[in-house]
Amino acid sequence: MESNTLIIDEDKFIPQLSIDCVIFGFYGEQLKVLLPKVKHLNLWALPGGYVLKEEGIEEAAQRILEERTGLTNIYLEQFYVFGKATRSTAETLKLVLLANDFGIQENRWVLERFVSIGYYALVDFSKVVTKIGIYDETCEWYDIHQLPNLAFDHADITQKALETLRFMLDNKLIGLNLLPETFTMKELQILYETILDKPLRRDNFQRKILSMDILERVEKKFTGAAHKAPYLYKFIK
Amino acid sequence: MESNTLIIDEDKFIPQLSIDCVIFGFYGEQLKVLLPKVKHLNLWALPGGYVLKEEGIEEAAQRILEERTGLTNIYLEQFYVFGKATRSTAETLKLVLLANDFGIQENRWVLERFVSIGYYALVDFSKVVTKIGIYDETCEWYDIHQLPNLAFDHADITQKALETLRFMLDNKLIGLNLLPETFTMKELQILYETILDKPLRRDNFQRKILSMDILERVEKKFTGAAHKAPYLYKFIK
DNA sequence: TATCATTGTTTCATTATGGAACAATGATAA
DNA sequence: TTATCATTGTTCCATAATGAAACAATGATA
């Protein structure tokens, strides 16, 4: 991230290195991304920040997420480093500074080229209570298919995060972090369908997931709807 | 990489950010890693370096590889960023500096904590003519199972590169970069077996690979051995 | 010409997957 | 009470992928 860093002590951080986080949540049969809005501009940026000189990058990502969104100790996965020379951010950053009545100090590294480490986070939508960072106007969820105007190359970063999530779907227990404690098979299937962006067969999906022995069937869920009540499941620890 | 950077103009580079490359080759039925040896010490370090302020990280990796090994325009893949706070490198680096009669300048960022971007490279062993970097004593191939004394956390980095290579084996055309223009099915199979570190069935392997329609059968290879001559294959462009 | 090691291929059993149908169930309406 | 309905849970079968064994081909050597 390169915005919202208007008042920082540059000596505390590793110069020209940043972290950007793509936070995925799942709600209303849609995959969502949590995005803070830049104050005074029609512009959104991934929650991001810098790495303290004595701080591990994973800890930096956790700290940044807590400062910007209030989320603590969440599932994080490094996915790519964005470091093209043409990854120019100074122009947009200057816009941000001007819009917020900050002067532009040309010699600071904040205005130089950045290398940014991308992390994606998976969170249980129902447990998230977002906090607005001191430089943010809002911090809200957006459908992955209807993202707002993203700053810098943050649309590319989000896209790459989504591709990585898809690629990892069979190797990591994605659902464990994106769903509440208990859920129905249908909810899990819709989550997979949403991430993969393609329909899956109900019977085959159930057979495959159950054969993995990662789910425990708990009680039934009576919704009051006029049909058979589905079982609830939870992940086996 | 944090060694062999004894005489550098620090202002040209992004501070505290480095690139380390794990170069894989395949020869004699073994997976090899190309490693320069640190001058005057019983110590080897992955070929690495820093990123110029106006340079993309991929170009930086290519430049570093050319300077250190003579390899140009090779297959590179980013695989992980190593940025733990405890990733201390100063002690070893001071040893390197002392052993090479360089003074230690405490305030330079070269001695601070580093965040290092890991790249792995795949090269055709038969085409490699290594060059010794100006700070290196030798630059030679080592069997992946018999690595020499590696500096810093470079053994971890190498291990992670190998794991990523394994994980990607079915998704990327690994063989295309590690084998010469033409090769036998057996050579390809041994490559796969070596990377995966487990035996594969000859018949099933052949069937699976051929069904992928990525190989073109060329002429036969007469070795003079007392058995049927195998076909040679090459990858379809 | 027989032997040998290795390669290329076929065959068969087993398992996984795709696709359809059927049975079960919890509410609602006749 | 009973018929209806939407959805869930399950079974069944055809097809595809994979595991494993056997067989045929071939290029050199004795």
Coordinates of C-alpha atoms (C1' of nucleotides) in Angstrom, one line a residue:
Chain A
M1 CA 0.0 0.0 0.0
E2 CA 1.2 3.4 -0.7
S3 CA -1.6 5.7 0.3
N4 CA -2.7 6.7 3.8
T5 CA 0.8 7.0 5.0
L6 CA 0.7 10.7 5.3
I7 CA 2.2 11.1 8.7
I8 CA 4.8 8.5 9.3
D9 CA 8.2 8.4 10.7
E10 CA 10.1 7.1 7.8
D11 CA 13.2 6.0 9.8
K12 CA 11.2 3.4 11.6
F13 CA 10.5 1.4 8.4
I14 CA 12.3 -0.5 5.7
P15 CA 12.3 2.0 2.8
Q16 CA 10.5 1.3 -0.5
L17 CA 9.0 -2.0 0.8
S18 CA 5.3 -2.3 1.4
I19 CA 2.7 -4.9 2.2
D20 CA -0.7 -5.1 0.6
C21 CA -3.5 -7.3 1.9
V22 CA -6.5 -8.7 0.1
I23 CA -9.1 -9.7 2.7
F24 CA -11.6 -12.2 1.5
G25 CA -15.0 -12.9 3.2
F26 CA -18.0 -14.8 2.1
Y27 CA -21.6 -13.6 2.6
G28 CA -24.9 -13.8 0.7
E29 CA -23.5 -16.4 -1.7
Q30 CA -20.8 -14.0 -2.8
L31 CA -17.1 -13.6 -2.3
K32 CA -16.3 -10.2 -0.9
V33 CA -13.2 -8.1 -0.4
L34 CA -12.8 -5.7 2.5
L35 CA -11.6 -2.3 1.2
P36 CA -10.9 1.0 2.9
K37 CA -11.8 4.1 1.0
V38 CA -9.3 6.9 0.7
K39 CA -10.4 10.1 2.3
H40 CA -11.7 12.9 0.0
L41 CA -11.2 10.9 -3.2
N42 CA -13.3 8.5 -5.1
L43 CA -10.6 5.9 -4.6
W44 CA -10.1 2.7 -2.7
A45 CA -6.8 1.0 -1.8
L46 CA -6.0 -2.4 -0.3
P47 CA -5.2 -2.1 3.3
G48 CA -1.4 -1.9 3.4
G49 CA 1.6 -0.4 5.1
Y50 CA 5.2 -0.7 5.8
V51 CA 7.5 -3.1 7.6
L52 CA 9.2 -2.0 10.8
K53 CA 13.0 -2.4 10.7
E54 CA 12.9 -5.0 13.4
E55 CA 9.7 -6.7 12.4
G56 CA 8.9 -9.9 10.5
I57 CA 6.9 -9.4 7.4
E58 CA 4.1 -11.7 8.6
E59 CA 3.9 -9.7 11.8
A60 CA 3.9 -6.5 9.8
A61 CA 0.9 -7.8 7.8
Q62 CA -1.0 -8.7 11.0
R63 CA -0.2 -5.3 12.5
I64 CA -1.3 -3.5 9.4
L65 CA -4.6 -5.4 9.3
E66 CA -5.3 -4.7 12.9
E67 CA -4.6 -1.0 12.5
R68 CA -6.6 -0.6 9.4
T69 CA -9.5 -3.0 9.9
G70 CA -9.5 -4.1 13.6
L71 CA -9.0 -7.7 12.6
T72 CA -6.5 -9.7 14.8
N73 CA -4.7 -12.9 14.4
I74 CA -6.3 -14.0 11.1
Y75 CA -5.4 -16.5 8.5
L76 CA -2.8 -15.0 6.1
E77 CA -1.0 -16.4 3.1
Q78 CA 1.7 -14.7 1.2
F79 CA 1.0 -15.0 -2.5
Y80 CA 3.2 -12.7 -4.7
V81 CA 5.6 -9.9 -4.8
F82 CA 4.8 -6.9 -7.1
G83 CA 8.0 -5.2 -8.1
K84 CA 7.8 -4.1 -11.7
A85 CA 9.8 -1.0 -12.4
T86 CA 6.8 0.5 -14.1
R87 CA 4.7 0.1 -11.0
S88 CA 4.5 3.8 -10.7
T89 CA 2.6 5.0 -7.7
A90 CA 3.9 8.5 -7.1
E91 CA 1.3 10.3 -9.3
T92 CA -1.6 8.8 -7.5
L93 CA 0.0 9.2 -4.2
K94 CA 0.5 12.9 -4.8
L95 CA -3.2 13.2 -5.6
V96 CA -4.0 11.6 -2.3
L97 CA -1.6 13.9 -0.4
L98 CA -3.0 17.0 -2.1
A99 CA -6.6 16.0 -1.5
N100 CA -5.9 15.7 2.1
D101 CA -4.0 19.0 2.4
F102 CA -0.6 17.5 3.0
G103 CA 2.4 19.0 1.4
I104 CA 4.5 17.0 -1.0
Q105 CA 8.1 16.4 0.2
E106 CA 9.8 15.2 -3.0
N107 CA 12.8 13.6 -1.3
R108 CA 11.0 11.1 0.9
W109 CA 11.0 7.4 0.0
V110 CA 7.3 7.3 0.4
L111 CA 7.1 8.9 -3.1
E112 CA 9.7 6.5 -4.7
R113 CA 9.0 3.2 -6.4
F114 CA 7.8 0.4 -4.2
V115 CA 8.1 -3.3 -4.0
S116 CA 5.0 -4.7 -2.4
I117 CA 4.5 -8.1 -0.8
G118 CA 0.9 -9.4 -1.4
Y119 CA -0.9 -11.3 1.3
Y120 CA -4.4 -12.7 1.2
A121 CA -6.5 -13.1 4.3
L122 CA -9.5 -15.3 4.8
V123 CA -12.0 -14.3 7.5
D124 CA -15.3 -15.4 8.9
F125 CA -17.6 -12.6 7.6
S126 CA -20.0 -13.0 10.5
K127 CA -17.3 -12.3 13.1
V128 CA -15.8 -9.2 11.5
V129 CA -16.3 -5.9 13.1
T130 CA -14.4 -3.5 11.0
K131 CA -12.7 -0.4 12.3
I132 CA -11.9 2.6 10.3
G133 CA -8.2 3.4 10.1
I134 CA -7.2 7.0 10.9
Y135 CA -6.6 7.8 7.3
D136 CA -9.7 6.0 5.9
E137 CA -13.1 7.4 5.2
T138 CA -14.9 4.0 5.2
C139 CA -14.0 0.3 5.3
E140 CA -16.5 -1.9 3.7
W141 CA -17.1 -5.2 1.9
Y142 CA -17.3 -5.3 -1.9
D143 CA -18.4 -8.1 -4.2
I144 CA -15.4 -9.5 -6.0
H145 CA -17.2 -8.9 -9.3
Q146 CA -18.1 -5.3 -8.5
L147 CA -15.0 -3.7 -7.1
P148 CA -14.8 0.0 -6.8
N149 CA -12.1 2.3 -8.3
L150 CA -8.9 0.8 -7.0
A151 CA -5.7 2.8 -6.7
F152 CA -2.3 1.9 -8.2
D153 CA -2.1 -1.7 -9.4
H154 CA -4.4 -2.9 -6.7
A155 CA -6.9 -4.4 -9.1
D156 CA -4.1 -6.6 -10.5
I157 CA -3.1 -7.5 -7.0
T158 CA -6.6 -8.5 -6.1
Q159 CA -6.9 -10.5 -9.3
K160 CA -3.7 -12.4 -8.6
A161 CA -4.9 -13.1 -5.0
L162 CA -8.1 -14.6 -6.4
E163 CA -6.2 -16.7 -8.8
T164 CA -4.0 -18.0 -6.1
L165 CA -7.0 -18.7 -3.9
R166 CA -8.5 -20.8 -6.7
F167 CA -5.3 -22.7 -7.3
M168 CA -4.9 -23.5 -3.6
L169 CA -8.6 -24.5 -3.1
D170 CA -7.8 -28.2 -3.1
N171 CA -4.7 -28.0 -1.1
K172 CA -5.6 -25.7 1.8
L173 CA -8.7 -25.9 3.9
I174 CA -10.1 -22.7 2.6
G175 CA -13.6 -23.2 3.9
L176 CA -12.3 -23.5 7.5
N177 CA -11.5 -19.8 7.5
L178 CA -14.2 -18.4 5.4
L179 CA -17.2 -20.1 7.0
P180 CA -18.7 -19.8 10.5
E181 CA -18.4 -22.7 12.9
T182 CA -21.2 -24.7 11.5
F183 CA -22.6 -24.6 7.9
T184 CA -24.6 -26.7 5.5
M185 CA -23.2 -28.7 2.6
K186 CA -25.0 -26.3 0.3
E187 CA -23.2 -23.3 1.8
L188 CA -19.9 -25.0 1.4
Q189 CA -20.7 -25.9 -2.2
I190 CA -21.7 -22.3 -3.0
L191 CA -18.5 -21.1 -1.5
Y192 CA -16.5 -23.4 -3.8
E193 CA -18.6 -22.5 -6.8
T194 CA -18.1 -18.8 -6.0
I195 CA -14.4 -19.1 -5.7
L196 CA -14.1 -21.3 -8.8
D197 CA -16.7 -19.3 -10.6
K198 CA -18.4 -22.4 -12.1
P199 CA -21.2 -24.6 -11.1
L200 CA -20.5 -27.9 -9.3
R201 CA -22.7 -31.0 -9.1
R202 CA -24.4 -31.4 -5.8
D203 CA -24.0 -35.2 -5.5
N204 CA -20.4 -35.4 -6.6
F205 CA -19.4 -32.4 -4.5
Q206 CA -20.9 -34.0 -1.4
R207 CA -19.3 -37.3 -2.1
K208 CA -15.9 -35.8 -2.7
I209 CA -15.9 -33.5 0.4
L210 CA -17.2 -36.2 2.7
S211 CA -14.6 -38.7 1.4
M212 CA -11.9 -36.3 2.6
D213 CA -12.9 -36.9 6.2
I214 CA -12.5 -33.3 7.2
L215 CA -16.2 -32.7 8.1
E216 CA -18.2 -33.8 11.1
R217 CA -21.9 -33.9 10.8
V218 CA -23.7 -32.3 13.7
E219 CA -27.4 -31.6 14.2
K220 CA -29.9 -30.6 11.5
K221 CA -30.8 -27.1 10.6
F222 CA -34.5 -26.3 10.6
T223 CA -35.1 -23.1 8.7
G224 CA -38.9 -23.4 8.5
A225 CA -38.7 -23.7 4.8
A226 CA -40.9 -26.2 3.1
H227 CA -38.4 -28.9 2.4
K228 CA -36.1 -31.4 4.0
A229 CA -33.8 -29.9 6.6
P230 CA -30.1 -30.1 5.8
Y231 CA -27.5 -31.3 8.1
L232 CA -25.0 -28.9 9.7
Y233 CA -21.3 -29.7 9.5
K234 CA -18.2 -28.4 11.1
F235 CA -14.6 -29.0 10.3
I236 CA -12.7 -31.6 12.3
K237 CA -9.8 -30.1 14.2
Chain B
M1 CA 21.9 -12.8 -0.7
E2 CA 23.9 -10.9 1.8
S3 CA 27.5 -11.9 1.0
N4 CA 29.7 -10.8 -1.7
T5 CA 28.5 -7.3 -1.7
L6 CA 31.6 -5.9 -0.3
I7 CA 32.1 -3.0 -2.6
I8 CA 28.8 -1.6 -3.6
D9 CA 27.3 1.8 -4.0
E10 CA 24.5 1.6 -1.5
D11 CA 22.6 4.6 -2.8
K12 CA 21.9 2.8 -6.1
F13 CA 19.8 0.0 -4.5
I14 CA 16.6 -0.4 -2.5
P15 CA 17.8 -0.8 1.0
Q16 CA 17.4 -4.0 3.0
L17 CA 15.8 -5.8 0.1
S18 CA 17.6 -8.7 -1.6
I19 CA 17.0 -11.4 -4.1
D20 CA 18.2 -15.0 -3.7
C21 CA 18.2 -17.5 -6.6
V22 CA 18.1 -21.3 -6.4
I23 CA 19.3 -22.6 -9.7
F24 CA 18.3 -26.1 -10.6
G25 CA 19.9 -28.3 -13.2
F26 CA 19.6 -32.0 -14.0
Y27 CA 22.5 -34.2 -14.8
G28 CA 23.6 -37.8 -14.1
E29 CA 20.1 -38.7 -12.9
Q30 CA 20.4 -36.1 -10.1
L31 CA 18.9 -32.8 -9.4
K32 CA 21.6 -30.2 -8.9
V33 CA 21.9 -26.7 -7.5
L34 CA 24.5 -24.2 -8.7
L35 CA 26.3 -22.6 -5.8
P36 CA 29.1 -20.0 -5.6
K37 CA 31.5 -20.4 -2.8
V38 CA 32.4 -17.5 -0.6
K39 CA 36.1 -16.6 -0.9
H40 CA 38.4 -17.6 1.9
L41 CA 35.7 -19.4 3.9
N42 CA 34.2 -22.9 4.0
L43 CA 30.9 -21.3 3.1
W44 CA 28.5 -21.3 0.2
A45 CA 25.7 -18.8 -0.5
L46 CA 22.9 -18.7 -3.1
P47 CA 23.7 -16.3 -5.9
G48 CA 21.9 -13.1 -4.9
G49 CA 22.0 -9.4 -4.9
Y50 CA 20.1 -6.2 -4.6
V51 CA 17.4 -4.4 -6.6
L52 CA 18.4 -1.2 -8.3
K53 CA 16.1 1.7 -7.4
E54 CA 14.7 1.9 -10.9
E55 CA 14.7 -1.8 -11.7
G56 CA 12.0 -4.4 -11.7
I57 CA 12.6 -7.4 -9.4
E58 CA 12.5 -9.9 -12.2
E59 CA 15.1 -7.9 -14.1
A60 CA 17.1 -7.7 -11.0
A61 CA 17.1 -11.4 -10.6
Q62 CA 18.2 -11.9 -14.3
R63 CA 20.9 -9.3 -13.8
I64 CA 22.2 -10.9 -10.6
L65 CA 22.2 -14.3 -12.3
E66 CA 24.2 -13.0 -15.2
E67 CA 26.8 -11.3 -13.1
R68 CA 27.2 -14.2 -10.8
T69 CA 26.9 -17.2 -13.1
G70 CA 27.0 -16.0 -16.7
L71 CA 23.5 -17.3 -17.3
T72 CA 21.3 -15.0 -19.4
N73 CA 17.6 -14.9 -20.1
I74 CA 16.7 -18.0 -18.1
Y75 CA 13.5 -19.4 -16.8
L76 CA 12.7 -17.8 -13.4
E77 CA 9.9 -18.2 -11.0
Q78 CA 9.3 -16.2 -7.8
F79 CA 8.4 -18.6 -5.0
Y80 CA 8.6 -17.0 -1.5
V81 CA 9.7 -14.0 0.5
F82 CA 11.9 -14.6 3.5
G83 CA 11.3 -11.8 6.0
K84 CA 11.4 -13.2 9.5
A85 CA 12.7 -10.7 12.1
T86 CA 15.0 -13.4 13.4
R87 CA 16.5 -13.8 10.0
S88 CA 19.8 -12.5 11.3
T89 CA 22.6 -12.3 8.8
A90 CA 24.9 -9.6 10.2
E91 CA 27.1 -12.0 12.2
T92 CA 27.8 -14.3 9.2
L93 CA 28.2 -11.3 6.9
K94 CA 30.8 -9.8 9.3
L95 CA 32.7 -13.0 9.1
V96 CA 32.7 -12.8 5.4
L97 CA 33.9 -9.2 5.4
L98 CA 36.7 -9.9 7.9
A99 CA 37.9 -13.0 6.0
N100 CA 38.2 -10.9 2.9
D101 CA 40.0 -8.0 4.6
F102 CA 37.2 -5.5 4.3
G103 CA 36.4 -3.2 7.2
I104 CA 33.1 -3.3 8.8
Q105 CA 31.1 -0.1 8.6
E106 CA 28.4 -0.5 11.2
N107 CA 26.0 2.1 9.8
R108 CA 25.5 0.7 6.4
W109 CA 22.2 -1.0 5.6
V110 CA 24.1 -4.0 4.2
L111 CA 24.6 -5.1 7.8
E112 CA 20.9 -4.6 8.7
R113 CA 18.1 -7.1 8.6
F114 CA 17.1 -8.2 5.1
V115 CA 13.9 -9.2 3.4
S116 CA 14.8 -11.5 0.6
I117 CA 12.7 -12.5 -2.4
G118 CA 13.3 -16.1 -3.5
Y119 CA 13.4 -17.1 -7.1
Y120 CA 14.1 -20.5 -8.5
A121 CA 15.7 -20.9 -11.9
L122 CA 15.5 -23.9 -14.2
V123 CA 18.4 -24.4 -16.7
D124 CA 19.6 -26.9 -19.2
F125 CA 22.7 -28.3 -17.5
S126 CA 24.3 -29.1 -20.8
K127 CA 24.2 -25.5 -22.0
V128 CA 25.5 -23.9 -18.8
V129 CA 29.0 -22.4 -18.8
T130 CA 29.4 -20.9 -15.4
K131 CA 31.3 -17.7 -14.8
I132 CA 32.8 -16.9 -11.4
G133 CA 31.5 -13.6 -9.9
I134 CA 34.1 -11.2 -8.8
Y135 CA 33.5 -12.0 -5.1
D136 CA 33.3 -15.8 -5.6
E137 CA 36.0 -18.4 -5.3
T138 CA 34.2 -21.1 -7.3
C139 CA 30.7 -21.7 -8.8
E140 CA 29.8 -25.3 -9.1
W141 CA 26.9 -27.8 -9.2
Y142 CA 25.9 -29.7 -6.0
D143 CA 23.6 -32.6 -5.7
I144 CA 20.4 -31.5 -4.0
H145 CA 21.0 -34.3 -1.4
Q146 CA 24.5 -33.3 -0.7
L147 CA 24.6 -29.5 -0.3
P148 CA 27.7 -27.9 1.2
N149 CA 27.7 -25.6 4.2
L150 CA 25.2 -22.9 3.3
A151 CA 25.3 -19.4 4.8
F152 CA 22.4 -17.6 6.5
D153 CA 19.0 -19.4 6.0
H154 CA 20.0 -20.4 2.5
A155 CA 19.4 -24.1 3.3
D156 CA 15.8 -23.2 4.2
I157 CA 15.4 -21.2 1.1
T158 CA 16.7 -24.0 -1.1
Q159 CA 14.3 -26.5 0.6
K160 CA 11.3 -24.2 0.0
A161 CA 12.4 -23.8 -3.6
L162 CA 12.4 -27.6 -4.0
E163 CA 9.0 -28.0 -2.4
T164 CA 7.6 -25.3 -4.7
L165 CA 9.1 -27.1 -7.7
R166 CA 7.5 -30.4 -6.6
F167 CA 4.1 -28.7 -6.1
M168 CA 4.3 -27.0 -9.5
L169 CA 5.5 -30.1 -11.4
D170 CA 2.1 -30.9 -12.8
N171 CA 1.2 -27.3 -13.6
K172 CA 4.3 -25.9 -15.3
L173 CA 6.3 -27.6 -18.0
I174 CA 9.3 -28.1 -15.8
G175 CA 11.0 -30.5 -18.1
L176 CA 11.1 -28.0 -20.9
N177 CA 13.7 -26.0 -19.1
L178 CA 15.7 -28.7 -17.3
L179 CA 16.3 -31.0 -20.3
P180 CA 18.2 -30.6 -23.5
E181 CA 16.4 -30.1 -26.8
T182 CA 15.8 -33.9 -27.2
F183 CA 15.6 -36.6 -24.6
T184 CA 14.3 -40.1 -24.0
M185 CA 11.2 -40.9 -22.1
K186 CA 13.3 -42.6 -19.5
E187 CA 15.3 -39.4 -19.0
L188 CA 12.1 -37.4 -18.5
Q189 CA 10.8 -40.0 -16.1
I190 CA 14.0 -40.0 -14.1
L191 CA 13.7 -36.2 -13.9
Y192 CA 10.2 -36.5 -12.5
E193 CA 11.3 -39.2 -10.1
T194 CA 14.2 -37.1 -8.9
I195 CA 12.1 -34.1 -8.3
L196 CA 9.3 -36.0 -6.6
D197 CA 11.8 -38.3 -4.8
K198 CA 9.7 -41.4 -5.5
P199 CA 9.6 -44.1 -8.1
L200 CA 7.0 -43.9 -10.9
R201 CA 5.7 -46.7 -13.1
R202 CA 7.3 -46.8 -16.5
D203 CA 4.1 -47.7 -18.5
N204 CA 1.8 -45.3 -16.6
F205 CA 4.2 -42.4 -16.8
Q206 CA 4.6 -42.8 -20.6
R207 CA 0.9 -43.0 -21.1
K208 CA 0.2 -40.0 -18.9
I209 CA 2.9 -37.8 -20.5
L210 CA 2.0 -38.7 -24.0
S211 CA -1.7 -38.1 -23.4
M212 CA -0.8 -34.5 -22.5
D213 CA 0.2 -33.9 -26.2
I214 CA 3.2 -31.8 -25.2
L215 CA 5.8 -34.1 -26.7
E216 CA 6.8 -34.8 -30.3
R217 CA 8.5 -38.0 -31.1
V218 CA 11.6 -37.5 -33.3
E219 CA 14.2 -40.1 -34.3
K220 CA 15.5 -43.1 -32.4
K221 CA 18.6 -43.0 -30.2
F222 CA 21.1 -45.7 -30.9
T223 CA 23.4 -45.9 -27.9
G224 CA 25.2 -49.1 -28.9
A225 CA 23.7 -50.8 -25.9
A226 CA 22.4 -54.3 -26.2
H227 CA 18.7 -53.5 -26.2
K228 CA 16.0 -51.8 -28.1
A229 CA 16.8 -48.2 -28.9
P230 CA 14.5 -45.7 -27.3
Y231 CA 12.8 -42.9 -29.2
L232 CA 13.9 -39.3 -28.7
Y233 CA 11.3 -36.7 -27.9
K234 CA 11.2 -32.9 -27.8
F235 CA 8.6 -30.5 -26.5
I236 CA 6.1 -29.0 -28.9
K237 CA 6.4 -25.3 -29.0
Chain C
dT1 C1' 20.8 -68.2 -34.0
dA2 C1' 19.9 -67.9 -29.1
dT3 C1' 20.3 -64.7 -25.4
dC4 C1' 19.7 -60.5 -22.9
dA5 C1' 18.3 -55.9 -21.4
dT6 C1' 15.4 -52.5 -22.2
dT7 C1' 11.7 -50.2 -24.6
dG8 C1' 6.9 -49.8 -26.5
dT9 C1' 2.3 -51.5 -26.1
dT10 C1' -1.8 -54.1 -24.7
dT11 C1' -4.8 -55.9 -21.5
dC12 C1' -7.4 -56.2 -17.3
dA13 C1' -8.8 -54.8 -12.6
dT14 C1' -9.6 -51.0 -9.6
dT15 C1' -10.7 -46.5 -8.6
dA16 C1' -12.5 -41.9 -9.5
dT17 C1' -15.7 -39.0 -11.8
dG18 C1' -19.9 -37.5 -14.6
dG19 C1' -24.6 -37.8 -14.9
dA20 C1' -29.2 -39.3 -14.0
dA21 C1' -32.7 -41.0 -11.1
dC22 C1' -34.9 -42.1 -6.8
dA23 C1' -36.0 -41.8 -1.9
dA24 C1' -36.6 -38.9 2.3
dT25 C1' -38.3 -35.0 4.7
dG26 C1' -40.3 -30.7 6.5
dA27 C1' -43.4 -27.3 5.5
dT28 C1' -47.7 -25.7 3.0
dA29 C1' -52.2 -25.9 0.9
dA30 C1' -56.4 -28.5 -0.5
Chain D
dT1 C1' -55.6 -35.9 6.6
dT2 C1' -53.7 -35.9 2.4
dA3 C1' -51.5 -34.1 -1.7
dT4 C1' -48.0 -31.1 -3.2
dC5 C1' -43.6 -29.0 -3.4
dA6 C1' -38.8 -27.8 -2.9
dT7 C1' -34.8 -29.4 -1.4
dT8 C1' -31.7 -32.7 0.6
dG9 C1' -29.5 -37.3 1.0
dT10 C1' -28.4 -41.4 -1.5
dT11 C1' -27.9 -45.0 -5.0
dC12 C1' -27.0 -46.6 -9.4
dC13 C1' -24.7 -47.0 -13.7
dA14 C1' -21.6 -45.5 -17.6
dT15 C1' -17.4 -43.6 -18.6
dA16 C1' -12.8 -41.9 -17.7
dA17 C1' -8.5 -42.2 -15.2
dT18 C1' -5.2 -44.9 -12.8
dG19 C1' -2.6 -49.1 -10.9
dA20 C1' -0.6 -53.3 -12.1
dA21 C1' 0.8 -57.0 -14.8
dA22 C1' 2.0 -59.3 -19.0
dC23 C1' 3.5 -59.4 -23.7
dA24 C1' 5.8 -58.0 -27.9
dA25 C1' 9.6 -55.6 -30.3
dT26 C1' 14.4 -54.6 -31.0
dG27 C1' 19.3 -53.7 -31.1
dA28 C1' 23.4 -55.5 -29.6
dT29 C1' 26.3 -59.6 -28.1
dA30 C1' 27.9 -64.4 -27.5

